[in-house]
XYZ file of C-alpha atoms in Angstrom:
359
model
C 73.469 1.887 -32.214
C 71.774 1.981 -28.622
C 69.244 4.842 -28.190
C 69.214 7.274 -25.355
C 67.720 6.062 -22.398
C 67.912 8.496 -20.019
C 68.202 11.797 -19.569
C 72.120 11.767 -18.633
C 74.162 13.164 -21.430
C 70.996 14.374 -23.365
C 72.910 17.854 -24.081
C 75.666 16.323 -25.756
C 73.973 13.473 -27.827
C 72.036 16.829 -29.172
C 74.703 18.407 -30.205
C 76.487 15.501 -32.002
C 72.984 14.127 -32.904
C 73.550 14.737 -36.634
C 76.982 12.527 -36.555
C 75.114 10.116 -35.089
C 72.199 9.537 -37.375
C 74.271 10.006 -40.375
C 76.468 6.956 -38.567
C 73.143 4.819 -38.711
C 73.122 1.779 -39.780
C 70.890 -0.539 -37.814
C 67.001 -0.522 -38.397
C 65.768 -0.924 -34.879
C 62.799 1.266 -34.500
C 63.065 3.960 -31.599
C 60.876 3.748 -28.760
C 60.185 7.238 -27.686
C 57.598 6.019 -25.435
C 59.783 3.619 -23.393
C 62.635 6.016 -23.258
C 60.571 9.029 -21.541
C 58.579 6.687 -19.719
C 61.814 5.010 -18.143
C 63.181 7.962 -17.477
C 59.982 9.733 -15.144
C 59.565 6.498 -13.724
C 61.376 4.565 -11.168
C 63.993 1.651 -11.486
C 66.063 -0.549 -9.801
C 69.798 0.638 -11.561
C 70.110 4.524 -12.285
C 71.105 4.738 -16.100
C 73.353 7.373 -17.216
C 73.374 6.762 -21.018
C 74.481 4.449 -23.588
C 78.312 4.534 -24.981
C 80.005 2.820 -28.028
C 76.808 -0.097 -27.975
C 76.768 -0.723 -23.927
C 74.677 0.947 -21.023
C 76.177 2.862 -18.269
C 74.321 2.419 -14.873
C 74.702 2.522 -11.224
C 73.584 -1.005 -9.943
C 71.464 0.020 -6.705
C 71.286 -2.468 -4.088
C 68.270 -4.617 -3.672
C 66.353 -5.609 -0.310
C 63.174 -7.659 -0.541
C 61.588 -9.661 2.039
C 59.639 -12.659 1.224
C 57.501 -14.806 3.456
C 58.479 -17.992 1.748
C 61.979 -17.529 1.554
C 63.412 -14.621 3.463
C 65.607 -11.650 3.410
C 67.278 -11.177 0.443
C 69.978 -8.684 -0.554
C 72.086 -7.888 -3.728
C 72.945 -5.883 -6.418
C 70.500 -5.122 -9.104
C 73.123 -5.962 -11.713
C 72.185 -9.236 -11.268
C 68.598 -8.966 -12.250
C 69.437 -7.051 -15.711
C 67.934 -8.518 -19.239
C 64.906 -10.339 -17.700
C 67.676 -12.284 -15.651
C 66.482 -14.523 -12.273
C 68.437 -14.295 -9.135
C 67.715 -16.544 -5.906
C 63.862 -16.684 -7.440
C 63.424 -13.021 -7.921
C 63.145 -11.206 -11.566
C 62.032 -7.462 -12.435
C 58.434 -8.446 -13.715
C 58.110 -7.435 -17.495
C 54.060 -6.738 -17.815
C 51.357 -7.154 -16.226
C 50.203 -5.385 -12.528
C 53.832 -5.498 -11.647
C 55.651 -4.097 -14.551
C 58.890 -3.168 -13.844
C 58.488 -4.099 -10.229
C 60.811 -7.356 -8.176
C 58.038 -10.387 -8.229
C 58.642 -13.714 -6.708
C 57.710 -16.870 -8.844
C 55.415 -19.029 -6.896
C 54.855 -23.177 -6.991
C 51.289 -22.450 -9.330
C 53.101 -20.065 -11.791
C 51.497 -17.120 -10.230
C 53.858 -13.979 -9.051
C 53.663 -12.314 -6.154
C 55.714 -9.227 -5.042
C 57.828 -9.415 -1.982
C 58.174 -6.150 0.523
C 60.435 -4.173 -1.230
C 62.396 -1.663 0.950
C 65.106 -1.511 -2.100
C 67.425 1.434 -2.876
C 65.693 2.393 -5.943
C 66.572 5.825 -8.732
C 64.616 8.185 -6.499
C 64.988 7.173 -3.397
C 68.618 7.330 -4.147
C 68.335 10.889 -5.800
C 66.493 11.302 -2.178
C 68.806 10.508 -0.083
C 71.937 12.106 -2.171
C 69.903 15.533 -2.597
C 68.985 15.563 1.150
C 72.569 14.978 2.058
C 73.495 17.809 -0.071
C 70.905 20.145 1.308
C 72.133 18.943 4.621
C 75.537 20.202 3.630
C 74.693 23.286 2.432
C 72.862 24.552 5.678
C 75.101 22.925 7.742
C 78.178 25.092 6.068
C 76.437 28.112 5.567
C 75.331 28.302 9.655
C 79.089 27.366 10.921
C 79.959 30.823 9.218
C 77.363 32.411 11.945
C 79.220 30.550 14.548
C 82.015 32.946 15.882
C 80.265 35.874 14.996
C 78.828 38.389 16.231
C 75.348 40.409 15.994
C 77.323 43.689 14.618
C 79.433 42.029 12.465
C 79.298 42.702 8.505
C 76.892 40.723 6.811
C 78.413 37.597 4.708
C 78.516 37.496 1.055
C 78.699 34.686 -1.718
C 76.817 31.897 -0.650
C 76.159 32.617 2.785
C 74.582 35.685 1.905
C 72.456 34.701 -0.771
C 71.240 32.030 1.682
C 70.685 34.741 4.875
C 68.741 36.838 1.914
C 66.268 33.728 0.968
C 65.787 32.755 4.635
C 65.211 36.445 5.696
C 62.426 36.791 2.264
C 60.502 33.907 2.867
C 60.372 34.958 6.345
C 59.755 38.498 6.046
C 57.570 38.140 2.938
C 55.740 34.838 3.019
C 55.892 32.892 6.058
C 55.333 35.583 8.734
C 52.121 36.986 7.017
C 50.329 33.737 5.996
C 50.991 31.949 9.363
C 50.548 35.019 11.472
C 52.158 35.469 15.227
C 52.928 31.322 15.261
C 54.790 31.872 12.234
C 58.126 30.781 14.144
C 56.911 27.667 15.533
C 56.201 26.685 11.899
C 59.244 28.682 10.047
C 61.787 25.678 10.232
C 59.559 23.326 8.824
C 58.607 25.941 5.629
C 61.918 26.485 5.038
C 62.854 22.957 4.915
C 60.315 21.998 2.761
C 60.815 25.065 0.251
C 64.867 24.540 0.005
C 64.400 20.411 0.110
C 61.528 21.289 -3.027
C 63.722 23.686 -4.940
C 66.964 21.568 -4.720
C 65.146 18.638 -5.773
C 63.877 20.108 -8.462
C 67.111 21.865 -9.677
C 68.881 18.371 -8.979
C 66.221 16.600 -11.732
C 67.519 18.962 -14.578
C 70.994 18.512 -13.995
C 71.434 16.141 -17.226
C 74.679 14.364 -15.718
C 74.927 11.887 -12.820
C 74.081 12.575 -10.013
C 71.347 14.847 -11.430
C 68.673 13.557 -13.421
C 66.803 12.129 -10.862
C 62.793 12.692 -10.808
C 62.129 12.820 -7.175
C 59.944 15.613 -6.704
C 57.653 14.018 -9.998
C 57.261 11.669 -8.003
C 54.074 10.770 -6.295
C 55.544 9.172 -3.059
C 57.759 12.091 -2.376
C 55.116 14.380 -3.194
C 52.559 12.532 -0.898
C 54.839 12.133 1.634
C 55.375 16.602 1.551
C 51.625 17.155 1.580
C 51.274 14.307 4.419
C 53.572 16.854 6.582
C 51.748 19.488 5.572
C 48.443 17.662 6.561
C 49.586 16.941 9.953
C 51.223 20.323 10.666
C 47.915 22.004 9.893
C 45.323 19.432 12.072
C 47.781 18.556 14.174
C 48.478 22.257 15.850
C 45.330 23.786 14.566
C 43.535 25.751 17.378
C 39.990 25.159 18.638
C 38.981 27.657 16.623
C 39.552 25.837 13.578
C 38.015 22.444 14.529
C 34.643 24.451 15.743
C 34.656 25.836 12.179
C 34.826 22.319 10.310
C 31.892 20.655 12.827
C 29.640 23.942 13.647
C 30.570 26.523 11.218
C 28.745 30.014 11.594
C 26.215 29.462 9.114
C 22.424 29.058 9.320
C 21.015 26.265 11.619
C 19.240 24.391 8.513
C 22.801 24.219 6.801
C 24.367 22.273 9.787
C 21.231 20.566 11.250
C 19.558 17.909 10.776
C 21.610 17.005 7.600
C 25.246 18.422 8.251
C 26.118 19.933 5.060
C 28.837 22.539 5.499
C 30.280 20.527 8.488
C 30.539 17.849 5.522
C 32.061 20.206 2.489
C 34.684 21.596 5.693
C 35.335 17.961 6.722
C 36.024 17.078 3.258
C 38.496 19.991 2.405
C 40.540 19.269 4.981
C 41.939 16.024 2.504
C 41.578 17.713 -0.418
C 43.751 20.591 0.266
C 46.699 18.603 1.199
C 45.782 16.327 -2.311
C 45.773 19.455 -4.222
C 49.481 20.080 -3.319
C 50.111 16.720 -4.175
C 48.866 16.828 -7.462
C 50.194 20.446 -8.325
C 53.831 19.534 -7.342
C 53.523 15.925 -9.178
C 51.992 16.956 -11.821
C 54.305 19.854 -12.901
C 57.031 18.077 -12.324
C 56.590 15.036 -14.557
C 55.218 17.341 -16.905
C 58.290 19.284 -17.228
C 60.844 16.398 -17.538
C 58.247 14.433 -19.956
C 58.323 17.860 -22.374
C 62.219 17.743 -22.289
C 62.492 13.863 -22.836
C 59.920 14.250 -25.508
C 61.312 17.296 -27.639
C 64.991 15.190 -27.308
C 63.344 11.824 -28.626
C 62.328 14.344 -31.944
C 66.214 13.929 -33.100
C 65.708 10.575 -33.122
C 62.105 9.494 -34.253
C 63.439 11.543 -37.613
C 66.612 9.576 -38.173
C 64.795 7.426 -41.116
C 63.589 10.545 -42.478
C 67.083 11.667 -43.833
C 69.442 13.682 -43.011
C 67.907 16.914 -44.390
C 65.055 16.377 -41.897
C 66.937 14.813 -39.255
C 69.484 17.644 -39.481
C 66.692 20.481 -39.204
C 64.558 18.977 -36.734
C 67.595 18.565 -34.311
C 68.339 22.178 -34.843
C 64.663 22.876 -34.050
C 64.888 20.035 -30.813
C 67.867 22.057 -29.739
C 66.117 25.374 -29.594
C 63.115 23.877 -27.851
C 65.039 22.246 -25.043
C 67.027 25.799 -24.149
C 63.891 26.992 -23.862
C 62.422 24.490 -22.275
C 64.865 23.798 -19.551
C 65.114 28.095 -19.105
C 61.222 27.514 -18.467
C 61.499 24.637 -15.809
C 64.022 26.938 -14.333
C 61.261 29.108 -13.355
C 59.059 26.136 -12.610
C 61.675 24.318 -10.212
C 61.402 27.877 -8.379
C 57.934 28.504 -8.714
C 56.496 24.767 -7.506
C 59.099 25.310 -4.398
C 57.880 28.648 -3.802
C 53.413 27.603 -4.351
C 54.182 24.508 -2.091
C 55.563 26.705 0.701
C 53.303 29.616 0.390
C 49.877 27.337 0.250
C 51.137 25.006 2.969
C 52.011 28.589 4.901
C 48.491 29.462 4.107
C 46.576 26.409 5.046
C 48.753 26.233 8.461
C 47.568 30.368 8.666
C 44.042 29.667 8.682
C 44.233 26.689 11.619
C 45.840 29.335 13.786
C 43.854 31.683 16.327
C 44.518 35.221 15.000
C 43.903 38.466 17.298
C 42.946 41.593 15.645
C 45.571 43.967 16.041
C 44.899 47.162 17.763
C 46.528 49.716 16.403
C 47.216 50.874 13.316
C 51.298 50.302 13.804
C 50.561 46.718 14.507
C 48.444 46.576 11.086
C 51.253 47.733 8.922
C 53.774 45.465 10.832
């Protein structure tokens, strides 16, 4: 029988996982390891699972550019099984594991620029084109109305309520009077975040994806938030990185707090990298891991395999209830720090009375 691969279909192969084992007959060892790691990891074909002995994937189109022989372009089907295709093959080990390498005259490999449609960047682009959707057909029901009329329900409400919170709540106070020169880029990045991150539990196409796990995407989101705060930070900001107000002998002749400031302005933006990446893979590694469980006790028995599939069931509800909670709270964290660290590069005024205070 062919093992789970992915994610896709994981509910159901847990609920029929006892036919299945009991249906056992071959003795090829599971590899837990290669499943979860294929799964957090990127690829050139988006699997969905494994029916009756064959693989069901998505065959993503592949666009490489080599210096010795050009542009090339074509489905990743034909690179499946360790297959070669106009001198291009998915590398099986070494630096380029799992990578497109180019076989050279010597023997050596060499990896061409690879601008291919790969698993996340497709999840990317779908999710994005959903989220696009979403605002997009939640604002055209502002469009022919007016500022007394009633407010809209369903979706369109719950999406005025979480544009009006993070506004009212978390934006406004950690950015300060600015707050709506930075508000539409916050609000992207919180909804883009959270959708993501609701997307990569979904455990059917096209959910599964692990964009916001990540590290690209999640470099790429603290990048923003790295040029959004230096880019538009007052003087204010920059005079407190090079001449803090600290004693002389701390900035002169050896520049020590100008150093520590200069260094935290990378290693706040890294910090959100990590957090998001981190939590992410985390999550979808604990889910893959508790569903490989099932099968690492097929050989077992049945009186094991049937109890420790009951126990792998229980564990994944609660799992996936808890990176529920995370998908919100890593959307939420991102936002409010990168509302924060925008906040502090921003030239507040003291208010001056004590109705300005409470505002």
């Amino acid at each position: 029988m062919s093992y789970l691969k992915d994610k896709g279909f994981f509910l159901f192969i847990l609920l029929l996982s006892p036919l299945f084992s009991l249906g056992q007959t071959d003795s090829t060892a599971f590899d837990a390891k290669s499943m979860v790691l294929g799964h957090i990891g990127d690829s050139y074909e988006w699997h969905i699972g494994s029916i009756g002995g064959g693989d069901l994937s998505v065959s993503l189109p592949v666009i490489v550019y080599s210096p010795h022989s050009g542009w090339h372009c074509f489905s990743s089907k034909k690179l499946r099984e360790g297959q070669e295709y106009e001198g291009l093959r998915i590398a099986a080990g070494g630096d380029y594991a799992g990578k497109i390498v180019e076989r050279q005259s010597d023997g050596s490999d060499v990896r061409p620029f690879d601008l291919s449609i790969t698993k996340t960047v497709a999840g990317l682009l779908i999710n994005s084109l959903l989220l696009i959707l979403l605002v997009l057909g939640s604002s055209r029901w502002y469009k022919h109305r007016r500022a007394d009329s009633p407010a809209p329900g369903g979706f369109v409400g719950l999406m005025e309520y979480l544009v009006s919170s993070l506004v009212d709540s978390l934006i406004k106070p950690c950015v300060g009077p600015n707050y709506r020169r930075f508000a539409p880029y916050l609000l992207t990045v919180f909804c883009f975040i959270l959708l993501n991150n609701l997307m990569g539990l979904l455990p059917i196409f096209p959910g599964g994806a692990n964009v916001t796990g990540n590290i690209a995407v999640a470099f790429v989101l603290a990048l923003a938030t790295f040029l959004a705060v230096n880019l538009f930070g007052s003087r204010a900001y920059w005079k407190e990185i090079f001449w803090p107000d600290v004693p002389s002998w701390l900035k002169v002749p050896l520049p020590l707090i100008p150093l520590i400031e200069f260094v935290g302005i990378f290693t706040k933006p890294f910090a959100l990298m990590i957090r998001l990446f981190a939590n992410m893979m985390a999550g979808h590694a604990a889910i893959l891991s508790l569903t490989c469980v099932i099968f690492v006790t097929v050989e077992m028995g049945t009186a094991i395999n049937s109890s420790m599939t009951f126990v792998s069931v229980l564990f994944n509800i609660f799992m996936n209830c808890l990176e529920l909670l995370v998908a919100f709270l890593q959307a939420y964290v991102f936002t409010m720090l990168s509302a924060v660290f925008i906040g502090l590069s921003q030239e507040h005024h003291k208010p001056e009375t004590s109705e300005q205070v409470e505002k």
